[in-house]
C-alpha atoms as a PDB file:
ATOM      1  CA  MET A   1     115.200  25.693 -86.657  1.00  0.00           C
ATOM      2  CA  LYS A   2     114.858  22.007 -87.261  1.00  0.00           C
ATOM      3  CA  ASP A   3     111.506  20.155 -87.231  1.00  0.00           C
ATOM      4  CA  LEU A   4     110.446  20.038 -83.594  1.00  0.00           C
ATOM      5  CA  ALA A   5     106.758  19.225 -84.040  1.00  0.00           C
ATOM      6  CA  SER A   6     107.352  15.485 -84.221  1.00  0.00           C
ATOM      7  CA  GLN A   7     109.507  15.334 -81.070  1.00  0.00           C
ATOM      8  CA  GLU A   8     107.991  14.355 -77.736  1.00  0.00           C
ATOM      9  CA  ALA A   9     108.962  16.369 -74.772  1.00  0.00           C
ATOM     10  CA  PRO A  10     108.279  16.324 -71.046  1.00  0.00           C
ATOM     11  CA  THR A  11     105.671  18.607 -69.637  1.00  0.00           C
ATOM     12  CA  LEU A  12     106.716  21.541 -67.431  1.00  0.00           C
ATOM     13  CA  ALA A  13     106.975  21.278 -63.660  1.00  0.00           C
ATOM     14  CA  GLN A  14     104.132  23.091 -61.986  1.00  0.00           C
ATOM     15  CA  VAL A  15     104.465  25.429 -58.912  1.00  0.00           C
ATOM     16  CA  ALA A  16     102.154  27.557 -56.775  1.00  0.00           C
ATOM     17  CA  PRO A  17     102.230  31.264 -57.295  1.00  0.00           C
ATOM     18  CA  ASP A  18     104.657  31.901 -54.500  1.00  0.00           C
ATOM     19  CA  PRO A  19     107.742  34.012 -55.388  1.00  0.00           C
ATOM     20  CA  ALA A  20     110.272  32.056 -53.405  1.00  0.00           C
ATOM     21  CA  GLU A  21     108.942  28.656 -54.556  1.00  0.00           C
ATOM     22  CA  ILE A  22     108.912  29.883 -58.166  1.00  0.00           C
ATOM     23  CA  ALA A  23     112.507  31.199 -58.031  1.00  0.00           C
ATOM     24  CA  GLN A  24     113.809  27.932 -56.446  1.00  0.00           C
ATOM     25  CA  ALA A  25     111.886  25.602 -58.833  1.00  0.00           C
ATOM     26  CA  ALA A  26     112.760  27.555 -61.937  1.00  0.00           C
ATOM     27  CA  ALA A  27     116.442  27.533 -60.999  1.00  0.00           C
ATOM     28  CA  GLN A  28     116.254  23.759 -60.430  1.00  0.00           C
ATOM     29  CA  HIS A  29     114.096  22.726 -63.388  1.00  0.00           C
ATOM     30  CA  GLY A  30     114.841  25.632 -65.823  1.00  0.00           C
ATOM     31  CA  VAL A  31     111.183  26.480 -66.546  1.00  0.00           C
ATOM     32  CA  VAL A  32     107.939  26.136 -64.568  1.00  0.00           C
ATOM     33  CA  GLN A  33     104.252  26.770 -64.996  1.00  0.00           C
ATOM     34  CA  VAL A  34     102.516  28.801 -62.336  1.00  0.00           C
ATOM     35  CA  VAL A  35      99.339  26.896 -61.246  1.00  0.00           C
ATOM     36  CA  PRO A  36      96.917  28.465 -60.586  1.00  0.00           C
ATOM     37  CA  PRO A  37      98.007  31.324 -62.792  1.00  0.00           C
ATOM     38  CA  VAL A  38      98.158  34.898 -61.534  1.00  0.00           C
ATOM     39  CA  ASP A  39      95.289  37.331 -62.209  1.00  0.00           C
ATOM     40  CA  GLY A  40      96.297  38.947 -65.497  1.00  0.00           C
ATOM     41  CA  PRO A  41      99.259  41.232 -66.384  1.00  0.00           C
ATOM     42  CA  GLY A  42      98.883  43.147 -63.127  1.00  0.00           C
ATOM     43  CA  GLY A  43      99.212  39.955 -61.128  1.00  0.00           C
ATOM     44  CA  LEU A  44     102.249  39.016 -63.152  1.00  0.00           C
ATOM     45  CA  LEU A  45     103.928  42.300 -62.395  1.00  0.00           C
ATOM     46  CA  ALA A  46     103.119  41.979 -58.664  1.00  0.00           C
ATOM     47  CA  LEU A  47     104.560  38.471 -58.616  1.00  0.00           C
ATOM     48  CA  LEU A  48     107.877  39.435 -60.553  1.00  0.00           C
ATOM     49  CA  SER A  49     108.315  42.462 -58.179  1.00  0.00           C
ATOM     50  CA  LYS A  50     108.488  40.151 -55.358  1.00  0.00           C
ATOM     51  CA  MET A  51     111.239  38.069 -57.046  1.00  0.00           C
ATOM     52  CA  GLY A  52     113.532  41.048 -57.717  1.00  0.00           C
ATOM     53  CA  THR A  53     113.754  44.285 -59.713  1.00  0.00           C
ATOM     54  CA  VAL A  54     111.680  44.297 -62.808  1.00  0.00           C
ATOM     55  CA  ILE A  55     113.587  45.533 -65.808  1.00  0.00           C
ATOM     56  CA  PHE A  56     112.608  46.471 -69.391  1.00  0.00           C
ATOM     57  CA  THR A  57     114.648  45.707 -72.526  1.00  0.00           C
ATOM     58  CA  ASP A  58     115.249  48.889 -74.616  1.00  0.00           C
ATOM     59  CA  GLY A  59     113.629  48.675 -78.077  1.00  0.00           C
ATOM     60  CA  GLU A  60     110.735  46.417 -77.062  1.00  0.00           C
ATOM     61  CA  THR A  61     107.079  47.441 -77.329  1.00  0.00           C
ATOM     62  CA  PRO A  62     105.458  48.160 -73.872  1.00  0.00           C
ATOM     63  CA  ALA A  63     102.258  46.272 -73.073  1.00  0.00           C
ATOM     64  CA  PRO A  64      99.172  48.621 -73.057  1.00  0.00           C
ATOM     65  CA  GLY A  65      98.602  49.758 -69.537  1.00  0.00           C
ATOM     66  CA  TYR A  66     101.709  47.861 -68.265  1.00  0.00           C
ATOM     67  CA  PRO A  67     104.788  49.762 -69.396  1.00  0.00           C
ATOM     68  CA  ASP A  68     107.023  47.343 -67.421  1.00  0.00           C
ATOM     69  CA  LEU A  69     106.034  44.366 -69.570  1.00  0.00           C
ATOM     70  CA  ASN A  70     106.567  44.090 -73.218  1.00  0.00           C
ATOM     71  CA  VAL A  71     104.357  42.642 -75.981  1.00  0.00           C
ATOM     72  CA  VAL A  72     105.330  39.479 -77.931  1.00  0.00           C
ATOM     73  CA  THR A  73     102.827  39.027 -80.819  1.00  0.00           C
ATOM     74  CA  ASN A  74     102.242  38.098 -84.422  1.00  0.00           C
ATOM     75  CA  ALA A  75      99.273  40.442 -84.735  1.00  0.00           C
ATOM     76  CA  GLY A  76      99.545  42.847 -87.732  1.00  0.00           C
ATOM     77  CA  ARG A  77     102.581  41.114 -89.220  1.00  0.00           C
ATOM     78  CA  THR A  78     102.732  40.405 -92.959  1.00  0.00           C
ATOM     79  CA  THR A  79     105.565  37.844 -92.488  1.00  0.00           C
ATOM     80  CA  LYS A  80     105.970  35.043 -90.063  1.00  0.00           C
ATOM     81  CA  PRO A  81     107.897  35.974 -86.960  1.00  0.00           C
ATOM     82  CA  LYS A  82     111.436  34.473 -86.597  1.00  0.00           C
ATOM     83  CA  SER A  83     112.723  32.922 -83.420  1.00  0.00           C
ATOM     84  CA  VAL A  84     115.914  31.149 -82.500  1.00  0.00           C
ATOM     85  CA  PHE A  85     117.006  29.694 -79.315  1.00  0.00           C
ATOM     86  CA  HIS A  86     118.403  32.376 -76.936  1.00  0.00           C
ATOM     87  CA  SER A  87     118.730  33.660 -73.422  1.00  0.00           C
ATOM     88  CA  ASP A  88     117.054  37.081 -72.875  1.00  0.00           C
ATOM     89  CA  THR A  89     119.018  40.307 -72.905  1.00  0.00           C
ATOM     90  CA  THR A  90     122.440  38.826 -72.228  1.00  0.00           C
ATOM     91  CA  TYR A  91     124.318  41.815 -73.590  1.00  0.00           C
ATOM     92  CA  ILE A  92     123.951  43.930 -70.303  1.00  0.00           C
ATOM     93  CA  ALA A  93     126.127  43.559 -67.219  1.00  0.00           C
ATOM     94  CA  ARG A  94     123.349  42.008 -65.109  1.00  0.00           C
ATOM     95  CA  PRO A  95     121.169  40.014 -67.554  1.00  0.00           C
ATOM     96  CA  PRO A  96     117.714  38.974 -66.311  1.00  0.00           C
ATOM     97  CA  SER A  97     117.834  35.965 -64.047  1.00  0.00           C
ATOM     98  CA  TYR A  98     114.088  35.177 -64.609  1.00  0.00           C
ATOM     99  CA  SER A  99     111.721  35.771 -67.501  1.00  0.00           C
ATOM    100  CA  ALA A 100     107.988  35.214 -67.502  1.00  0.00           C
ATOM    101  CA  LEU A 101     105.270  35.192 -70.078  1.00  0.00           C
ATOM    102  CA  ILE A 102     101.431  35.363 -69.624  1.00  0.00           C
ATOM    103  CA  ALA A 103      99.188  34.342 -72.536  1.00  0.00           C
ATOM    104  CA  ILE A 104      96.781  37.111 -73.645  1.00  0.00           C
ATOM    105  CA  GLU A 105      95.654  35.680 -77.053  1.00  0.00           C
ATOM    106  CA  VAL A 106      96.192  32.092 -78.062  1.00  0.00           C
ATOM    107  CA  PRO A 107      96.254  30.922 -81.663  1.00  0.00           C
ATOM    108  CA  GLU A 108      93.970  28.140 -82.917  1.00  0.00           C
ATOM    109  CA  GLN A 109      97.054  26.083 -83.716  1.00  0.00           C
ATOM    110  CA  GLY A 110     100.744  26.030 -82.917  1.00  0.00           C
ATOM    111  CA  GLY A 111     102.839  28.738 -81.196  1.00  0.00           C
ATOM    112  CA  ALA A 112     104.503  26.655 -78.496  1.00  0.00           C
ATOM    113  CA  THR A 113     107.418  27.963 -76.555  1.00  0.00           C
ATOM    114  CA  LEU A 114     110.444  25.613 -76.452  1.00  0.00           C
ATOM    115  CA  PHE A 115     113.189  25.304 -73.808  1.00  0.00           C
ATOM    116  CA  THR A 116     116.559  23.607 -73.671  1.00  0.00           C
ATOM    117  CA  ASP A 117     118.348  22.403 -70.551  1.00  0.00           C
ATOM    118  CA  GLN A 118     121.762  24.092 -70.277  1.00  0.00           C
ATOM    119  CA  TYR A 119     122.701  22.216 -67.232  1.00  0.00           C
ATOM    120  CA  ALA A 120     122.402  18.974 -69.214  1.00  0.00           C
ATOM    121  CA  ALA A 121     124.100  20.508 -72.223  1.00  0.00           C
ATOM    122  CA  LEU A 122     127.223  21.215 -70.164  1.00  0.00           C
ATOM    123  CA  ASP A 123     127.149  17.875 -68.487  1.00  0.00           C
ATOM    124  CA  ALA A 124     126.904  16.136 -71.986  1.00  0.00           C
ATOM    125  CA  LEU A 125     130.257  17.668 -73.160  1.00  0.00           C
ATOM    126  CA  ASP A 126     133.116  15.151 -73.154  1.00  0.00           C
ATOM    127  CA  ALA A 127     135.827  15.583 -70.543  1.00  0.00           C
ATOM    128  CA  GLY A 128     138.344  17.007 -73.046  1.00  0.00           C
ATOM    129  CA  ARG A 129     136.047  19.726 -74.306  1.00  0.00           C
ATOM    130  CA  ARG A 130     134.965  20.523 -70.803  1.00  0.00           C
ATOM    131  CA  ALA A 131     138.547  20.992 -69.603  1.00  0.00           C
ATOM    132  CA  LEU A 132     139.337  23.206 -72.634  1.00  0.00           C
ATOM    133  CA  LEU A 133     136.401  25.439 -71.859  1.00  0.00           C
ATOM    134  CA  ALA A 134     137.037  25.800 -68.147  1.00  0.00           C
ATOM    135  CA  GLY A 135     137.421  29.653 -67.514  1.00  0.00           C
ATOM    136  CA  ALA A 136     136.335  30.557 -70.981  1.00  0.00           C
ATOM    137  CA  ARG A 137     134.283  33.628 -71.648  1.00  0.00           C
ATOM    138  CA  VAL A 138     131.908  34.914 -74.382  1.00  0.00           C
ATOM    139  CA  LEU A 139     131.369  38.393 -75.686  1.00  0.00           C
ATOM    140  CA  HIS A 140     127.577  39.107 -75.840  1.00  0.00           C
ATOM    141  CA  GLY A 141     126.285  41.889 -77.956  1.00  0.00           C
ATOM    142  CA  PRO A 142     122.934  43.052 -79.254  1.00  0.00           C
ATOM    143  CA  THR A 143     122.212  42.309 -82.939  1.00  0.00           C
ATOM    144  CA  ASP A 144     123.669  44.918 -85.265  1.00  0.00           C
ATOM    145  CA  VAL A 145     125.269  47.022 -82.645  1.00  0.00           C
ATOM    146  CA  PRO A 146     129.069  47.764 -82.460  1.00  0.00           C
ATOM    147  CA  GLU A 147     131.280  45.588 -80.253  1.00  0.00           C
ATOM    148  CA  THR A 148     131.862  48.580 -77.950  1.00  0.00           C
ATOM    149  CA  GLU A 149     128.344  47.963 -76.536  1.00  0.00           C
ATOM    150  CA  ALA A 150     128.951  44.300 -75.852  1.00  0.00           C
ATOM    151  CA  VAL A 151     129.862  42.651 -72.537  1.00  0.00           C
ATOM    152  CA  TRP A 152     131.872  39.606 -71.569  1.00  0.00           C
ATOM    153  CA  HIS A 153     130.201  36.747 -69.606  1.00  0.00           C
ATOM    154  CA  PRO A 154     131.554  33.347 -68.495  1.00  0.00           C
ATOM    155  CA  LEU A 155     130.760  30.550 -70.917  1.00  0.00           C
ATOM    156  CA  ILE A 156     130.270  28.156 -67.912  1.00  0.00           C
ATOM    157  CA  ARG A 157     128.030  29.941 -65.504  1.00  0.00           C
ATOM    158  CA  ARG A 158     127.207  29.057 -61.940  1.00  0.00           C
ATOM    159  CA  ASN A 159     123.616  29.472 -60.858  1.00  0.00           C
ATOM    160  CA  PRO A 160     123.781  30.823 -57.294  1.00  0.00           C
ATOM    161  CA  VAL A 161     120.402  29.409 -56.314  1.00  0.00           C
ATOM    162  CA  THR A 162     121.329  25.823 -57.077  1.00  0.00           C
ATOM    163  CA  GLY A 163     125.132  25.946 -57.044  1.00  0.00           C
ATOM    164  CA  HIS A 164     125.067  24.038 -60.447  1.00  0.00           C
ATOM    165  CA  ASP A 165     126.938  25.009 -63.593  1.00  0.00           C
ATOM    166  CA  ALA A 166     125.391  25.527 -67.026  1.00  0.00           C
ATOM    167  CA  LEU A 167     126.488  26.495 -70.540  1.00  0.00           C
ATOM    168  CA  PHE A 168     125.681  30.191 -70.980  1.00  0.00           C
ATOM    169  CA  LEU A 169     125.079  31.154 -74.570  1.00  0.00           C
ATOM    170  CA  THR A 170     122.468  32.982 -76.569  1.00  0.00           C
ATOM    171  CA  ALA A 171     121.570  33.352 -80.269  1.00  0.00           C
ATOM    172  CA  LEU A 172     124.569  32.998 -82.568  1.00  0.00           C
ATOM    173  CA  ALA A 173     124.216  36.511 -83.888  1.00  0.00           C
ATOM    174  CA  ARG A 174     124.763  37.788 -80.386  1.00  0.00           C
ATOM    175  CA  CYS A 175     127.798  35.652 -79.424  1.00  0.00           C
ATOM    176  CA  ARG A 176     130.522  37.760 -80.857  1.00  0.00           C
ATOM    177  CA  ARG A 177     133.666  36.088 -79.541  1.00  0.00           C
ATOM    178  CA  LEU A 178     134.901  33.269 -77.398  1.00  0.00           C
ATOM    179  CA  GLU A 179     138.069  33.471 -75.493  1.00  0.00           C
ATOM    180  CA  LEU A 180     139.759  30.622 -73.512  1.00  0.00           C
ATOM    181  CA  ARG A 181     141.111  31.238 -70.022  1.00  0.00           C
ATOM    182  CA  ASP A 182     144.583  32.043 -71.392  1.00  0.00           C
ATOM    183  CA  GLY A 183     143.071  34.662 -73.816  1.00  0.00           C
ATOM    184  CA  THR A 184     143.220  32.467 -76.882  1.00  0.00           C
ATOM    185  CA  ASP A 185     140.533  33.383 -79.327  1.00  0.00           C
ATOM    186  CA  ARG A 186     138.376  30.234 -80.066  1.00  0.00           C
ATOM    187  CA  SER A 187     135.358  31.889 -81.612  1.00  0.00           C
ATOM    188  CA  ASP A 188     135.312  28.984 -84.036  1.00  0.00           C
ATOM    189  CA  LEU A 189     133.886  26.843 -81.288  1.00  0.00           C
ATOM    190  CA  ILE A 190     130.713  28.887 -80.928  1.00  0.00           C
ATOM    191  CA  PRO A 191     128.629  27.367 -83.706  1.00  0.00           C
ATOM    192  CA  ASP A 192     129.284  23.773 -82.463  1.00  0.00           C
ATOM    193  CA  LEU A 193     128.546  24.700 -78.868  1.00  0.00           C
ATOM    194  CA  TYR A 194     125.360  26.358 -79.826  1.00  0.00           C
ATOM    195  CA  ALA A 195     124.255  23.451 -81.994  1.00  0.00           C
ATOM    196  CA  HIS A 196     125.104  21.056 -79.174  1.00  0.00           C
ATOM    197  CA  SER A 197     123.021  23.125 -76.721  1.00  0.00           C
ATOM    198  CA  ILE A 198     119.792  22.880 -78.814  1.00  0.00           C
ATOM    199  CA  GLU A 199     120.153  19.545 -80.567  1.00  0.00           C
ATOM    200  CA  PHE A 200     121.517  16.920 -78.154  1.00  0.00           C
ATOM    201  CA  GLN A 201     118.170  16.358 -76.558  1.00  0.00           C
ATOM    202  CA  PRO A 202     114.463  17.311 -77.426  1.00  0.00           C
ATOM    203  CA  PRO A 203     113.418  20.643 -75.990  1.00  0.00           C
ATOM    204  CA  ARG A 204     110.658  20.931 -73.489  1.00  0.00           C
ATOM    205  CA  ARG A 205     107.550  22.494 -74.993  1.00  0.00           C
ATOM    206  CA  HIS A 206     104.662  24.548 -73.597  1.00  0.00           C
ATOM    207  CA  PHE A 207     101.422  24.777 -75.676  1.00  0.00           C
ATOM    208  CA  TRP A 208      99.550  27.840 -74.608  1.00  0.00           C
ATOM    209  CA  SER A 209      96.045  28.338 -73.125  1.00  0.00           C
ATOM    210  CA  ARG A 210      94.727  31.863 -72.414  1.00  0.00           C
ATOM    211  CA  GLY A 211      95.949  33.060 -69.040  1.00  0.00           C
ATOM    212  CA  ASP A 212      98.814  30.657 -68.735  1.00  0.00           C
ATOM    213  CA  VAL A 213     101.879  31.845 -66.974  1.00  0.00           C
ATOM    214  CA  ILE A 214     105.382  30.323 -67.304  1.00  0.00           C
ATOM    215  CA  VAL A 215     108.659  31.428 -65.616  1.00  0.00           C
ATOM    216  CA  TRP A 216     112.104  30.374 -66.569  1.00  0.00           C
ATOM    217  CA  ASP A 217     115.655  30.920 -65.382  1.00  0.00           C
ATOM    218  CA  ASN A 218     117.835  32.368 -68.144  1.00  0.00           C
ATOM    219  CA  ARG A 219     120.942  31.125 -66.436  1.00  0.00           C
ATOM    220  CA  CYS A 220     120.256  27.545 -67.308  1.00  0.00           C
ATOM    221  CA  THR A 221     117.980  27.542 -70.284  1.00  0.00           C
ATOM    222  CA  LEU A 222     117.732  28.653 -73.938  1.00  0.00           C
ATOM    223  CA  HIS A 223     114.233  29.218 -75.374  1.00  0.00           C
ATOM    224  CA  ALA A 224     112.482  29.887 -78.674  1.00  0.00           C
ATOM    225  CA  ALA A 225     108.974  30.191 -80.163  1.00  0.00           C
ATOM    226  CA  ASP A 226     107.866  27.645 -82.655  1.00  0.00           C
ATOM    227  CA  HIS A 227     106.202  29.726 -85.389  1.00  0.00           C
ATOM    228  CA  SER A 228     106.221  26.927 -87.990  1.00  0.00           C
ATOM    229  CA  ALA A 229     102.528  26.059 -88.045  1.00  0.00           C
ATOM    230  CA  VAL A 230     100.738  28.863 -86.232  1.00  0.00           C
ATOM    231  CA  ILE A 231      97.209  29.610 -87.145  1.00  0.00           C
ATOM    232  CA  GLY A 232      95.604  32.626 -85.537  1.00  0.00           C
ATOM    233  CA  THR A 233      96.859  35.409 -83.245  1.00  0.00           C
ATOM    234  CA  ARG A 234      99.442  34.773 -80.624  1.00  0.00           C
ATOM    235  CA  THR A 235      99.983  37.530 -78.070  1.00  0.00           C
ATOM    236  CA  LEU A 236     101.995  37.236 -74.909  1.00  0.00           C
ATOM    237  CA  TYR A 237     103.248  39.741 -72.371  1.00  0.00           C
ATOM    238  CA  ARG A 238     106.766  39.274 -71.035  1.00  0.00           C
ATOM    239  CA  GLY A 239     108.376  40.454 -67.855  1.00  0.00           C
ATOM    240  CA  LEU A 240     112.040  40.296 -66.704  1.00  0.00           C
ATOM    241  CA  VAL A 241     113.679  40.168 -63.266  1.00  0.00           C
ATOM    242  CA  GLU A 242     117.189  41.603 -63.023  1.00  0.00           C
ATOM    243  CA  GLY A 243     119.880  39.191 -62.175  1.00  0.00           C
ATOM    244  CA  GLU A 244     123.323  39.235 -60.717  1.00  0.00           C
ATOM    245  CA  ILE A 245     126.629  39.778 -62.524  1.00  0.00           C
ATOM    246  CA  PRO A 246     127.154  36.211 -63.998  1.00  0.00           C
ATOM    247  CA  GLN A 247     129.415  34.037 -61.863  1.00  0.00           C
ATOM    248  CA  GLN A 248     132.175  31.929 -63.351  1.00  0.00           C
ATOM    249  CA  GLY A 249     131.459  28.177 -63.032  1.00  0.00           C
ATOM    250  CA  GLY A 250     133.900  25.763 -61.602  1.00  0.00           C
ATOM    251  CA  ALA A 251     136.256  23.361 -63.322  1.00  0.00           C
ATOM    252  CA  PRO A 252     135.006  19.913 -64.164  1.00  0.00           C
ATOM    253  CA  THR A 253     135.036  17.397 -61.441  1.00  0.00           C
END
């Protein structure tokens, strides 16, 4: 990950703890902060349950007392965690539409969570590249798992809440192949598209305070943790809301 600490970024939009308002605002802005925050992990689960079906990613560590949430922490590690920009759990047929984090322990320094705007990433492509990619699809698979357990999703994805299209990628290691509409393999385009997604504009950044709650829409964002200068323990609990089967976005206008 390139040096992000020196880059300025806009603050997150704030929204009241109302499920419908959060869903609409996150789909529009990509990521929002819930203010005032919900009351602890139980409050987060109750909120997410009203937004849809809460799902859990196989292989994650359940949060103590809250098995539908998973723990994201650097506690007990002997090496610094690694994080790259990604969309959560894209290698299933119905990837999570919304993800949320609540801050349990906050480090003395660092540990921000970063977000890209995938609506803007798509809009920033030149007309020729956009036309080439109309109708393309990407094979998403979990890291180090055979291709038979991967799933195809449209590269240009329509968000049904807003009707807007976005680039739909995830971490490079999980983007296995890219096919154009006519079936031509153009997997060679994946690294450039991913780099474009995370580098063409500064990411939004959230610096945590204890109890903070943020919610984002995986259909139009990529996110990552900045572990570059963390001092102290960083523990967050994450929840996921099941989404729809990804919809193919339209051709460029």
